[in-house]
Amino acid sequence: MAAQFQFVMRSGPTPGATFSLEGDQLIIGRDSSSGVAINDAEVSRKHARLTFQGGKYVLEDLGSTNGTFVNGQRLASPTVLKSGDVVSLGEQIVLMYEALSADAGATVISARKSAPRSAPAPAPAPAAAPAPAPQQYYAPSAAPKKTNMTPILIGAGVLVFICICAVAFWYIDANYLWCTFFPFITGC
């Protein structure tokens, strides 16, 4: 069974549009009479030519202003296209080349229906990207920090000593015991 070939526009004026490739020679260009007509300022009137040779399409640039690229490489000579090749016309127009064929031994045949060139398939609605998860920063794992208790114990001991002295002086003063405890100070 004969193979079918098509371009699917990935980016450009009509993303998702499908261009069936039929015939021995097709012109890709801005001109409405082109076999693959793309109405965009980056596309020359006669931008590139597709020639069917030996069951495959060969692509060549026709001296376009913005260039023709296959998989990112600018064409300098005719190039045989393979299914999955990315063809770019200038910087903005990106076409995916697909070869659809029915193999008698295949278990599944998958073909994309061609949309008429005058009414390209609508672009799929972009899916909302999930919000990025907030980044969490953790301190590096380290052994628990040991606290030196010596200054704390000394400070607590001094505080207790001052409190005991204050209570003792209050007791001595309240009970008039100065002469009993401090006879050398009072001269008693």
CSV table of C-alpha atoms in Angstrom, one decimal:
chain,number,residue,atom,x,y,z
A,1,MET,CA,0.0,0.0,0.0
A,2,ALA,CA,1.3,3.4,-0.9
A,3,ALA,CA,2.6,5.7,1.9
A,4,GLN,CA,1.0,9.0,2.7
A,5,PHE,CA,3.0,12.0,3.8
A,6,GLN,CA,2.0,15.1,5.6
A,7,PHE,CA,3.3,18.2,7.4
A,8,VAL,CA,1.8,19.2,10.8
A,9,MET,CA,2.4,22.8,11.8
A,10,ARG,CA,3.8,22.9,15.3
A,11,SER,CA,4.3,26.7,15.4
A,12,GLY,CA,3.3,29.5,13.0
A,13,PRO,CA,0.1,31.2,12.0
A,14,THR,CA,-2.1,28.0,12.3
A,15,PRO,CA,-0.6,25.6,14.8
A,16,GLY,CA,-2.1,22.1,14.4
A,17,ALA,CA,-2.9,22.6,10.7
A,18,THR,CA,-2.2,19.5,8.6
A,19,PHE,CA,-0.9,19.7,5.0
A,20,SER,CA,-1.3,16.5,3.0
A,21,LEU,CA,1.6,16.0,0.6
A,22,GLU,CA,0.4,14.6,-2.7
A,23,GLY,CA,2.1,14.8,-6.1
A,24,ASP,CA,5.5,14.6,-7.6
A,25,GLN,CA,6.4,18.2,-6.9
A,26,LEU,CA,5.1,20.7,-4.4
A,27,ILE,CA,6.1,24.3,-3.7
A,28,ILE,CA,6.1,25.5,-0.1
A,29,GLY,CA,5.5,29.3,0.0
A,30,ARG,CA,3.4,32.3,0.9
A,31,ASP,CA,1.8,32.3,-2.6
A,32,SER,CA,-1.8,31.0,-2.4
A,33,SER,CA,-1.1,28.7,-5.5
A,34,SER,CA,1.6,26.8,-3.6
A,35,GLY,CA,1.0,23.2,-2.8
A,36,VAL,CA,1.8,24.0,0.9
A,37,ALA,CA,0.6,27.6,1.3
A,38,ILE,CA,1.6,29.3,4.5
A,39,ASN,CA,0.6,33.0,4.8
A,40,ASP,CA,3.3,34.4,7.0
A,41,ALA,CA,5.9,37.2,6.4
A,42,GLU,CA,8.8,34.9,7.2
A,43,VAL,CA,7.9,32.6,4.3
A,44,SER,CA,9.0,33.6,0.8
A,45,ARG,CA,6.4,33.4,-2.1
A,46,LYS,CA,8.3,30.4,-3.4
A,47,HIS,CA,10.3,29.3,-0.3
A,48,ALA,CA,11.1,25.6,-0.9
A,49,ARG,CA,10.4,22.7,-3.2
A,50,LEU,CA,9.4,19.1,-2.3
A,51,THR,CA,10.1,16.5,-5.0
A,52,PHE,CA,8.9,12.9,-4.7
A,53,GLN,CA,11.8,10.6,-5.7
A,54,GLY,CA,12.1,6.9,-5.0
A,55,GLY,CA,9.2,6.8,-2.5
A,56,LYS,CA,10.5,9.7,-0.5
A,57,TYR,CA,10.2,13.4,-0.5
A,58,VAL,CA,13.3,15.5,-1.1
A,59,LEU,CA,13.3,19.1,0.2
A,60,GLU,CA,15.4,22.0,-1.2
A,61,ASP,CA,15.4,25.7,-0.5
A,62,LEU,CA,14.6,28.0,-3.4
A,63,GLY,CA,16.8,30.9,-2.3
A,64,SER,CA,14.4,32.0,0.4
A,65,THR,CA,15.3,35.1,2.4
A,66,ASN,CA,14.9,33.5,5.9
A,67,GLY,CA,16.2,30.0,5.0
A,68,THR,CA,14.9,26.5,5.3
A,69,PHE,CA,16.1,24.2,8.1
A,70,VAL,CA,15.8,20.5,8.8
A,71,ASN,CA,16.3,19.5,12.4
A,72,GLY,CA,18.0,22.8,13.0
A,73,GLN,CA,20.5,22.6,10.1
A,74,ARG,CA,20.1,25.2,7.3
A,75,LEU,CA,19.7,23.5,3.9
A,76,ALA,CA,22.6,24.0,1.5
A,77,SER,CA,21.6,21.2,-0.8
A,78,PRO,CA,18.5,19.0,-1.4
A,79,THR,CA,17.8,16.7,1.6
A,80,VAL,CA,15.7,13.5,1.9
A,81,LEU,CA,13.1,13.9,4.6
A,82,LYS,CA,12.5,11.1,7.2
A,83,SER,CA,9.4,10.7,9.3
A,84,GLY,CA,9.8,12.8,12.4
A,85,ASP,CA,12.0,15.5,10.8
A,86,VAL,CA,11.4,19.0,12.0
A,87,VAL,CA,11.3,21.5,9.1
A,88,SER,CA,11.6,25.2,9.9
A,89,LEU,CA,10.9,28.0,7.6
A,90,GLY,CA,12.7,31.0,9.0
A,91,GLU,CA,12.6,31.3,12.8
A,92,GLN,CA,8.9,31.1,13.6
A,93,ILE,CA,7.4,28.4,11.3
A,94,VAL,CA,7.9,24.8,12.4
A,95,LEU,CA,6.5,21.9,10.6
A,96,MET,CA,6.7,18.2,11.6
A,97,TYR,CA,7.2,15.8,8.7
A,98,GLU,CA,5.2,12.6,9.1
A,99,ALA,CA,5.1,9.5,6.9
A,100,LEU,CA,1.9,7.5,7.4
A,101,SER,CA,1.8,4.1,5.9
A,102,ALA,CA,-0.3,1.0,6.3
A,103,ASP,CA,1.7,-2.1,6.9
A,104,ALA,CA,-0.1,-5.4,6.3
A,105,GLY,CA,1.9,-7.0,9.2
A,106,ALA,CA,1.2,-4.1,11.6
A,107,THR,CA,-1.1,-4.8,14.6
A,108,VAL,CA,-2.2,-1.1,15.0
A,109,ILE,CA,-2.6,1.5,12.2
A,110,SER,CA,-2.8,5.0,13.4
A,111,ALA,CA,-3.4,7.9,11.1
A,112,ARG,CA,-4.3,11.5,11.7
A,113,LYS,CA,-7.1,12.8,9.6
A,114,SER,CA,-6.1,15.6,7.3
A,115,ALA,CA,-7.9,18.9,7.9
A,116,PRO,CA,-8.6,21.0,4.8
A,117,ARG,CA,-6.1,23.8,4.3
A,118,SER,CA,-8.8,26.4,4.3
A,119,ALA,CA,-10.0,25.4,7.8
A,120,PRO,CA,-7.1,24.2,9.9
A,121,ALA,CA,-7.8,22.2,13.0
A,122,PRO,CA,-8.1,24.5,16.1
A,123,ALA,CA,-5.1,24.6,18.3
A,124,PRO,CA,-5.5,22.6,21.5
A,125,ALA,CA,-6.1,24.7,24.6
A,126,PRO,CA,-2.9,24.9,26.6
A,127,ALA,CA,-3.1,22.9,29.8
A,128,ALA,CA,-2.6,24.9,32.9
A,129,ALA,CA,0.8,24.1,34.3
A,130,PRO,CA,0.7,22.9,37.9
A,131,ALA,CA,2.0,25.3,40.4
A,132,PRO,CA,5.6,24.5,41.4
A,133,ALA,CA,5.9,23.0,44.8
A,134,PRO,CA,7.4,25.5,47.3
A,135,GLN,CA,11.0,24.8,48.0
A,136,GLN,CA,11.7,23.9,51.5
A,137,TYR,CA,15.1,24.6,53.1
A,138,TYR,CA,16.3,22.5,56.0
A,139,ALA,CA,19.3,23.2,58.2
A,140,PRO,CA,21.9,20.5,57.9
A,141,SER,CA,21.5,17.7,60.2
A,142,ALA,CA,23.8,18.1,63.2
A,143,ALA,CA,24.2,16.5,66.6
A,144,PRO,CA,22.4,18.4,69.4
A,145,LYS,CA,24.4,21.2,70.7
A,146,LYS,CA,25.7,20.6,74.2
A,147,THR,CA,25.3,23.5,76.6
A,148,ASN,CA,28.0,24.2,79.2
A,149,MET,CA,26.2,24.3,82.5
A,150,THR,CA,29.1,25.5,84.6
A,151,PRO,CA,28.4,29.3,84.2
A,152,ILE,CA,24.7,28.7,84.9
A,153,LEU,CA,25.4,26.8,88.1
A,154,ILE,CA,27.9,29.4,89.3
A,155,GLY,CA,25.4,32.2,88.6
A,156,ALA,CA,22.6,30.3,90.4
A,157,GLY,CA,24.9,29.6,93.4
A,158,VAL,CA,25.8,33.3,93.7
A,159,LEU,CA,22.2,34.3,93.6
A,160,VAL,CA,21.3,31.8,96.3
A,161,PHE,CA,24.2,33.0,98.4
A,162,ILE,CA,23.1,36.7,98.1
A,163,CYS,CA,19.5,35.7,99.0
A,164,ILE,CA,20.7,33.8,102.1
A,165,CYS,CA,22.9,36.7,103.2
A,166,ALA,CA,20.0,39.2,102.7
A,167,VAL,CA,17.7,37.0,104.8
A,168,ALA,CA,20.3,36.6,107.5
A,169,PHE,CA,21.0,40.4,107.8
A,170,TRP,CA,17.2,41.0,107.9
A,171,TYR,CA,16.8,38.5,110.7
A,172,ILE,CA,19.7,40.0,112.7
A,173,ASP,CA,18.5,43.5,112.2
A,174,ALA,CA,14.9,42.6,113.0
A,175,ASN,CA,15.8,40.9,116.3
A,176,TYR,CA,18.5,43.3,117.4
A,177,LEU,CA,21.2,40.7,117.3
A,178,TRP,CA,24.0,42.9,116.1
A,179,CYS,CA,25.9,42.7,119.3
A,180,THR,CA,25.6,38.9,119.5
A,181,PHE,CA,26.8,38.2,115.9
A,182,PHE,CA,29.1,41.3,115.3
A,183,PRO,CA,30.5,42.5,118.6
A,184,PHE,CA,33.7,43.7,116.9
A,185,ILE,CA,31.7,46.1,114.7
A,186,THR,CA,29.3,47.6,117.2
A,187,GLY,CA,31.7,47.7,120.1
A,188,CYS,CA,29.3,46.0,122.4
